[in-house]
Coordinates of C-alpha atoms and ligand atoms in Angstrom, one line a residue:
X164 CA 0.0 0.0 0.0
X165 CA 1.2 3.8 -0.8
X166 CA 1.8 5.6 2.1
X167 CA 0.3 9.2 2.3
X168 CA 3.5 11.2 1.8
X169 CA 5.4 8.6 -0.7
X170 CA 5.3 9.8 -5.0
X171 CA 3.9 7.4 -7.4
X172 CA 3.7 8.4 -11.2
X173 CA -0.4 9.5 -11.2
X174 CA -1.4 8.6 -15.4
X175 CA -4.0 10.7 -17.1
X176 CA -6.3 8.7 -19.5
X177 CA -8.8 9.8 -21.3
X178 CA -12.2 7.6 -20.7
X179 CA -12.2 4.7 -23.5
X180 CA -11.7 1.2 -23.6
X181 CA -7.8 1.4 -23.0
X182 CA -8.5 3.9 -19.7
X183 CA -11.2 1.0 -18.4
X184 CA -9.3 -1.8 -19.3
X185 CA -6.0 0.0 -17.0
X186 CA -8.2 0.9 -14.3
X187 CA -10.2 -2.4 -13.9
X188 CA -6.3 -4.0 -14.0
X189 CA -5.3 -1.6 -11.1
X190 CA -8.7 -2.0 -8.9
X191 CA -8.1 -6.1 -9.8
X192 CA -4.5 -6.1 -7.8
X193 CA -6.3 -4.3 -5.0
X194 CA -5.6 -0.4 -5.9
X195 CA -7.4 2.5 -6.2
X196 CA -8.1 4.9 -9.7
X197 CA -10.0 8.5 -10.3
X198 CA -13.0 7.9 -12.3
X199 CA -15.5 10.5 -13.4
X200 CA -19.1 9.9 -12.4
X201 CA -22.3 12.5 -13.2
X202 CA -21.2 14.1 -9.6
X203 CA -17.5 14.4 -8.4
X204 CA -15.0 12.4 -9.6
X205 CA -14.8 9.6 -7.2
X206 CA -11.6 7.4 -5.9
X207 CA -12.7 3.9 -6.2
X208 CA -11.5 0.5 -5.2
X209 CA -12.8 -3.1 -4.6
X210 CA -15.2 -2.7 -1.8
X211 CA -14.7 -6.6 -0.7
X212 CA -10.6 -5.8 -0.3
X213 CA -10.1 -4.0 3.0
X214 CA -6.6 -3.6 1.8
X215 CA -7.9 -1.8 -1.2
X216 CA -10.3 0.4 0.8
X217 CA -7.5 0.9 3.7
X218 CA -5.7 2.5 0.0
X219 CA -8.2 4.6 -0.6
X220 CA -8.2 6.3 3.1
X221 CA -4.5 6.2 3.1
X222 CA -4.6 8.4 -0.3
X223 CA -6.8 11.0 0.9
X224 CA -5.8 10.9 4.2
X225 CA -9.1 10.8 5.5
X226 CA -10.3 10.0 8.8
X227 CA -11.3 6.5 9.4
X228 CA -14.4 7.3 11.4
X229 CA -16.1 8.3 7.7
X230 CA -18.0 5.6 5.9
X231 CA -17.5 5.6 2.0
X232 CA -20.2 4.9 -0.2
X233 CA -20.7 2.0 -2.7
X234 CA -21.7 1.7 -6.3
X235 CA -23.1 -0.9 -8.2
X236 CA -24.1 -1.2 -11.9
X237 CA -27.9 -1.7 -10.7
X238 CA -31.0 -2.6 -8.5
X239 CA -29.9 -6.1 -8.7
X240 CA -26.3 -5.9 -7.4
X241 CA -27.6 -3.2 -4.4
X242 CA -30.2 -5.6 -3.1
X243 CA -27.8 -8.2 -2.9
X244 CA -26.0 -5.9 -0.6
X245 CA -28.5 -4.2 1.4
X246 CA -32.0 -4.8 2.9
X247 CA -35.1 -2.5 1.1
X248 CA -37.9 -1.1 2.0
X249 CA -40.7 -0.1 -0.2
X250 CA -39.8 3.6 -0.2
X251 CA -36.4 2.7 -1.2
X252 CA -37.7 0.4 -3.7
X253 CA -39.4 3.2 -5.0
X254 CA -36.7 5.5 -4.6
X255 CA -34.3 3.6 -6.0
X256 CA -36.7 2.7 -9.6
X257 CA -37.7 6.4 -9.7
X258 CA -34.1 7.8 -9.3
X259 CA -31.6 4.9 -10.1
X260 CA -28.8 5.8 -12.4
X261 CA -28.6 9.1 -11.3
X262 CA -26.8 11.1 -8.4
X263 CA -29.1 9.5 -5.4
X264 CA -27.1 7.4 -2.2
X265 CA -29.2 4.9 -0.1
X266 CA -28.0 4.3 3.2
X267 CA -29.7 1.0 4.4
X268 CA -29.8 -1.9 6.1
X269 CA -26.5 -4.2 5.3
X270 CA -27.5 -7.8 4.2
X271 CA -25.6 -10.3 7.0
X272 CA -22.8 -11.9 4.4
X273 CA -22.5 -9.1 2.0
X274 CA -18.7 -9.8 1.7
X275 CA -18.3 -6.0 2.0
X276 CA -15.1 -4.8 4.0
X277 CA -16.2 -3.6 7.4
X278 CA -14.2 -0.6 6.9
X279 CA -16.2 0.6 4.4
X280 CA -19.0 0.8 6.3
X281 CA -16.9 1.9 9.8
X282 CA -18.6 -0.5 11.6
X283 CA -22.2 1.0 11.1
X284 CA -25.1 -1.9 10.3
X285 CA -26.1 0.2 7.0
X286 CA -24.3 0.8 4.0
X287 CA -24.6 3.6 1.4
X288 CA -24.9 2.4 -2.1
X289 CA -25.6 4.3 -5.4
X290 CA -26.0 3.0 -9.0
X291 CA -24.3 6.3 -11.1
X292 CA -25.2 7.0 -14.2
X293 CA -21.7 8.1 -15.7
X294 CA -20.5 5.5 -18.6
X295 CA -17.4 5.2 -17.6
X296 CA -17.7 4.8 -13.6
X297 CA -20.7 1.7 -15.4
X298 CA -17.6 0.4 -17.4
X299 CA -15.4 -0.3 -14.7
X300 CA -18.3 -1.7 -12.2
X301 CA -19.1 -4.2 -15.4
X302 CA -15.1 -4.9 -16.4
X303 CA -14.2 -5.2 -12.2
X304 CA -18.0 -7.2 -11.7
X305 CA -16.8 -6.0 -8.3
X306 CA -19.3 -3.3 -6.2
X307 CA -16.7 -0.4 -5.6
X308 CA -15.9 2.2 -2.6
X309 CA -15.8 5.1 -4.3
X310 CA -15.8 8.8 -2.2
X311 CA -14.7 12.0 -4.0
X312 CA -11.1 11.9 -5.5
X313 CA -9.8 14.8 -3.1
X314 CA -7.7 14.8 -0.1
X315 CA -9.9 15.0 2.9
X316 CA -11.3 18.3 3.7
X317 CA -10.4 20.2 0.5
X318 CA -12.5 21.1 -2.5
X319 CA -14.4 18.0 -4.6
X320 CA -12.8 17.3 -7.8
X321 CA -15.5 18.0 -10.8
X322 CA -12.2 18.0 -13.4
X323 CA -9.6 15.1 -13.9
X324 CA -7.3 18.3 -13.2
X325 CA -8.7 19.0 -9.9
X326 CA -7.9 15.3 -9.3
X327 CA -4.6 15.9 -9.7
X328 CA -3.9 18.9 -7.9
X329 CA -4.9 16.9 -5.1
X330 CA -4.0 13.7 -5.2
X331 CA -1.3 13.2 -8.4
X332 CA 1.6 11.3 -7.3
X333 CA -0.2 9.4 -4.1
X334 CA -2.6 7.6 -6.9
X335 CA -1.5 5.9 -10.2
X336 CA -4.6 6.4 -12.5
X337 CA -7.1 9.2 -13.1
X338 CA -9.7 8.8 -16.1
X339 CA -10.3 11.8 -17.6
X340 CA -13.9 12.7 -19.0
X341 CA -13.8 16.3 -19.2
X342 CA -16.2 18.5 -16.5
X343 CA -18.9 16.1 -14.4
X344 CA -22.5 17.0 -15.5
X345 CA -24.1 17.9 -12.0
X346 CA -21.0 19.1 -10.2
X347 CA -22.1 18.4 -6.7
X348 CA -22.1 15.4 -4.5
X349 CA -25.2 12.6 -4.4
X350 CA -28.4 13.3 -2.2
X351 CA -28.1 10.9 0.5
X352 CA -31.3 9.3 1.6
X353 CA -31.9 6.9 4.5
X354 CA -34.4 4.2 4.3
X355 CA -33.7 2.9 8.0
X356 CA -36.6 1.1 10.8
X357 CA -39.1 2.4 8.3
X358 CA -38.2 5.8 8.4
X359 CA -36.9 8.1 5.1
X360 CA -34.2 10.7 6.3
X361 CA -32.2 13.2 4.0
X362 CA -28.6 12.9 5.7
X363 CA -27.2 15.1 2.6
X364 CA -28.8 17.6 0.4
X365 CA -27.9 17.5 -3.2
X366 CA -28.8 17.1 -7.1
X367 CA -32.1 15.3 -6.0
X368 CA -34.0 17.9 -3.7
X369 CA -36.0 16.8 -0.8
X370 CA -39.2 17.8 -1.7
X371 CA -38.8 15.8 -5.5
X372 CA -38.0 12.8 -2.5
X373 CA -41.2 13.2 -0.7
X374 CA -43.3 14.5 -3.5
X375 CA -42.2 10.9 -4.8
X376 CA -43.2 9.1 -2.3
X377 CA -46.3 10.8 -1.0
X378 CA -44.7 11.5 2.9
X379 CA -42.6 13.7 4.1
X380 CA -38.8 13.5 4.7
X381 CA -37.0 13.7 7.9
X382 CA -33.6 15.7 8.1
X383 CA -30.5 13.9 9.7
X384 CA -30.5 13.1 13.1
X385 CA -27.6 14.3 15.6
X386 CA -24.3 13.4 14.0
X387 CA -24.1 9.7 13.7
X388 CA -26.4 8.5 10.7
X389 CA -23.7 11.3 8.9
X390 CA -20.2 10.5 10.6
X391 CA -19.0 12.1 7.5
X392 CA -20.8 15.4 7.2
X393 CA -17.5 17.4 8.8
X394 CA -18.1 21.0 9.3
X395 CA -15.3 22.3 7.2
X396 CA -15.6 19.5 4.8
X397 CA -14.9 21.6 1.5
X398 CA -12.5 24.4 3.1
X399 CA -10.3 26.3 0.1
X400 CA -6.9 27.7 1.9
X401 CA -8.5 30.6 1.7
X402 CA -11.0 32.3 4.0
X403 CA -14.4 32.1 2.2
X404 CA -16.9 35.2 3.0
X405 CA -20.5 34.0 2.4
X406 CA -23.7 36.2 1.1
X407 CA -21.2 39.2 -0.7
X408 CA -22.8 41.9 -2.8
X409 CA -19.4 42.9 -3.6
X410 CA -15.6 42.1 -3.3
X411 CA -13.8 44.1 -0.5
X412 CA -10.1 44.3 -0.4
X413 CA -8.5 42.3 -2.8
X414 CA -11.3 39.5 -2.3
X415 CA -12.1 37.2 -5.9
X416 CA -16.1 37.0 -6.0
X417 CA -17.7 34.3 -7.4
X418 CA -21.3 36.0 -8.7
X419 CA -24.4 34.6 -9.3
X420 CA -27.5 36.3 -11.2
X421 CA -27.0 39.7 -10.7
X422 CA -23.5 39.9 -8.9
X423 CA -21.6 39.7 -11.7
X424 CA -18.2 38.7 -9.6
X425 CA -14.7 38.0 -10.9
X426 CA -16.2 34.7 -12.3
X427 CA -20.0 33.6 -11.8
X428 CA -22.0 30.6 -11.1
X429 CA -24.7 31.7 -13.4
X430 CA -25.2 35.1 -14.8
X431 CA -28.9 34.0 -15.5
X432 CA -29.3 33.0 -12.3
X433 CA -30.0 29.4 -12.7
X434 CA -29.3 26.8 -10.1
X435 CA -28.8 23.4 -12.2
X436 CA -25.9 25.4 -13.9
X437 CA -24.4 27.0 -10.7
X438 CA -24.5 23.6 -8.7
X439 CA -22.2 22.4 -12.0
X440 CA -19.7 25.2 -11.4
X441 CA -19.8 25.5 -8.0
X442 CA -16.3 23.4 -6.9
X443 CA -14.8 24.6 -10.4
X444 CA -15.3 27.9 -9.0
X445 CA -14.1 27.3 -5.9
X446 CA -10.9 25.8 -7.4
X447 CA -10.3 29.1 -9.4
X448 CA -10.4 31.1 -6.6
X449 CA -8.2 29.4 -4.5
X450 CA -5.6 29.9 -7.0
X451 CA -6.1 33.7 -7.3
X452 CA -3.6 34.3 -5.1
X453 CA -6.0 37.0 -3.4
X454 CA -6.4 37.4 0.0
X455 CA -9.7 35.5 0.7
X456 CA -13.0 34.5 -1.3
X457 CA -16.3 36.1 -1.3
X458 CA -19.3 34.4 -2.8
X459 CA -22.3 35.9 -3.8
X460 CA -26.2 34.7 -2.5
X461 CA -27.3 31.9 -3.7
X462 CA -31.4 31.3 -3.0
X463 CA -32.1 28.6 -0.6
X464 CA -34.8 27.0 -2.6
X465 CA -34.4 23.4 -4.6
X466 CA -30.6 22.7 -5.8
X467 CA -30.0 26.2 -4.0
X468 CA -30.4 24.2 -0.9
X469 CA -27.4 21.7 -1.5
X470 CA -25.3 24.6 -2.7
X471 CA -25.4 26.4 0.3
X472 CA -24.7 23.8 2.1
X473 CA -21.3 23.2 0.5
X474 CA -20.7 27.0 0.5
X475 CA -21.3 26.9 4.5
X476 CA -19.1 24.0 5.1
X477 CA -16.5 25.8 2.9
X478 CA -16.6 29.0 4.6
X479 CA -15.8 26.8 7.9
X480 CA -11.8 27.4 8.4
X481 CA -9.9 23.8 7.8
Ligands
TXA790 O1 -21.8 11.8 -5.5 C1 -21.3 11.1 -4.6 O2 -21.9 10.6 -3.7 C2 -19.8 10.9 -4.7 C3 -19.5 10.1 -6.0 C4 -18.0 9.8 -6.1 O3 -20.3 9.0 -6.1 N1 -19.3 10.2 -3.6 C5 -19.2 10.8 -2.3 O4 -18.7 10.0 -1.4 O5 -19.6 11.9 -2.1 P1 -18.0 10.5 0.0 O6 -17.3 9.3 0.6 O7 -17.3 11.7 -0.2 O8 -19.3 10.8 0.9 C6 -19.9 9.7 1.6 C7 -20.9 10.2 2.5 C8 -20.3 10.7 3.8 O9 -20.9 11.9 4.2 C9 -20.6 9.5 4.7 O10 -20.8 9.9 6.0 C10 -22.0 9.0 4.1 O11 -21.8 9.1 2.8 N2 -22.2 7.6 4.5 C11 -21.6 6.6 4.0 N3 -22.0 5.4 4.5 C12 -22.9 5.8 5.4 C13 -23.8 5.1 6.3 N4 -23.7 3.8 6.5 N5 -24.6 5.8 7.1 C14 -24.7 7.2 6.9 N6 -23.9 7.9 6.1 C15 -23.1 7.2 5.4
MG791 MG1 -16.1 14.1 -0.3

């Protein structure tokens, strides 16, 4: 296994047979590869290796007290993981691929390393839609751990180059498919004791969750449903100055609608398109070199609601 600190040459692929074919070679001897999916790019090894998973936390240095998430090419594969429930049946047919987590029961025998769950008696699984994350579940024919590709705490990688900026020479293999389509991490849903809980907010809004299934949907509970949801989760170097009108000092803004900014969001003001940009933009202004960064309001309506959530946790100091 890589140790945190050591240099390993990190290869840039672009997504195709070759880039699949290397990466379902590395996950097979028990390492870990970048691979786009429709949220974040994700860091993803064979769930059933705890060595491989033990690689993954080693790369991002992350705490081991944070479950990772699994993904699986379908419903099939996640049920022989994980107990449902109807709503997560429904859930799961209404929103499955696509950027929705479901943290449920774990099925006794599910050959899935313990530290991928941290000991919890759930596990979150996902079925993403992304082609090439669905290649290398079907070349592995493994279920694979896959959290963002970042170091803990810093900014989620939506490019193959933020990727690299954070982890190149502590992984060997990122595939490259250009900018990730929704550019902000998987709703997470619980379907626990017959109870449906939102433990994240993103893409999938909570009311499209209940207006789906006809009841309404409980928020997270104190701390431990979401071991992972870390104040200062997505903290830039940089102190980040939330609801600016304008830049003071020699602050970069990031705009939205009508605060134009030093870059924006979305000058029109739409949310699907800001929640795309957001960590891009975050990225860019942590390399401005300027002396902090000052984002402008977002609403706190629908995808506005998942946004500001990342934007709080990054305006938490590291
Ligand atoms: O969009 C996404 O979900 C991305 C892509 C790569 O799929 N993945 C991602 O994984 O965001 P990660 O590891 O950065 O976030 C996992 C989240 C953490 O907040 C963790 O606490 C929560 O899922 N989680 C995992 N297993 C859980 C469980 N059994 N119970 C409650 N929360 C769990
Ligand atoms: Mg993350």
């Amino acid at each position: 296994m890589t140790a945190p600190n050591a240099s390993i040459p990190t290869v840039r692929l672009p997504y195709g047979t070759a880039a699949i074919a290397a990466a379902a070679e590395v996950i097979g001897r028990g390492g870990c590869v970048a691979v786009p999916t429709e949220t974040v790019y994700g860091l993803a090894a064979d769930a059933t290796d705890s060595r491989a998973v033990a690689g993954i936390y080693a790369a991002k240095g992350r705490p081991d007290f944070n479950p990772l998430i699994v993904h699986v090419p379908d419903r099939a594969a996640a049920e022989a993981l994980a107990v449902f429930d109807d709503a997560a049946r429904r859930l799961a047919d209404a929103c499955w691929p696509g950027p929705l987590t479901l943290v449920l029961p774990i099925r006794e025998g599910s050959g899935i390393a313990s530290l991928v769950t941290a000991g919890l008696a759930t596990i979150a699984l996902r079925v993403p839609a992304h082609d090439a994350m669905q290649a290398l579940l079907r070349a592995t024919g493994r279920p694979l751990a896959a959290p963002s590709a970042n170091a803990s705490g810093s900014i989620s990688p939506t490019r193959a180059e933020h990727v690299l900026r954070s982890l190149g020479g502590r992984i060997p293999l990122v595939i490259d498919d250009g900018p990730t389509a929704r550019g902000i991490e998987s709703t997470i849903i619980a379907c626990v004791g017959g109870q449906v809980r939102q433990l994240r907010p993103g893409p999938i809004a909570r009311e499209d969750i209940a207006n789906l299934l006809g009841c309404a949907v409980g928020g997270a509970g104190a701390g431990i449903e979401a071991p992972g949801q870390l104040a200062s989760h997505y903290a830039p170097s940089r102190p980040v100055r939330l609801e600016a009108m304008a830049a003071r000092d020699d602050e970069w803004l990031i705009g939205f609608g009508p605060v134009a900014g030093d870059a924006t969001l979305s000058a029109d003001g739409d949310l699907v398109e800001a929640a795309a940009r957001l960590f891009d933009a975050l990225h860019v202004a942590d390399m401005a070199e300027r002396s902090g960064i000052a984002v402008a309001p977002v609403p706190d309506t629908g995808l506005g609601v998942a946004i500001n959530d990342r934007l709080r946790r990054a305006a938490v100091p590291g």
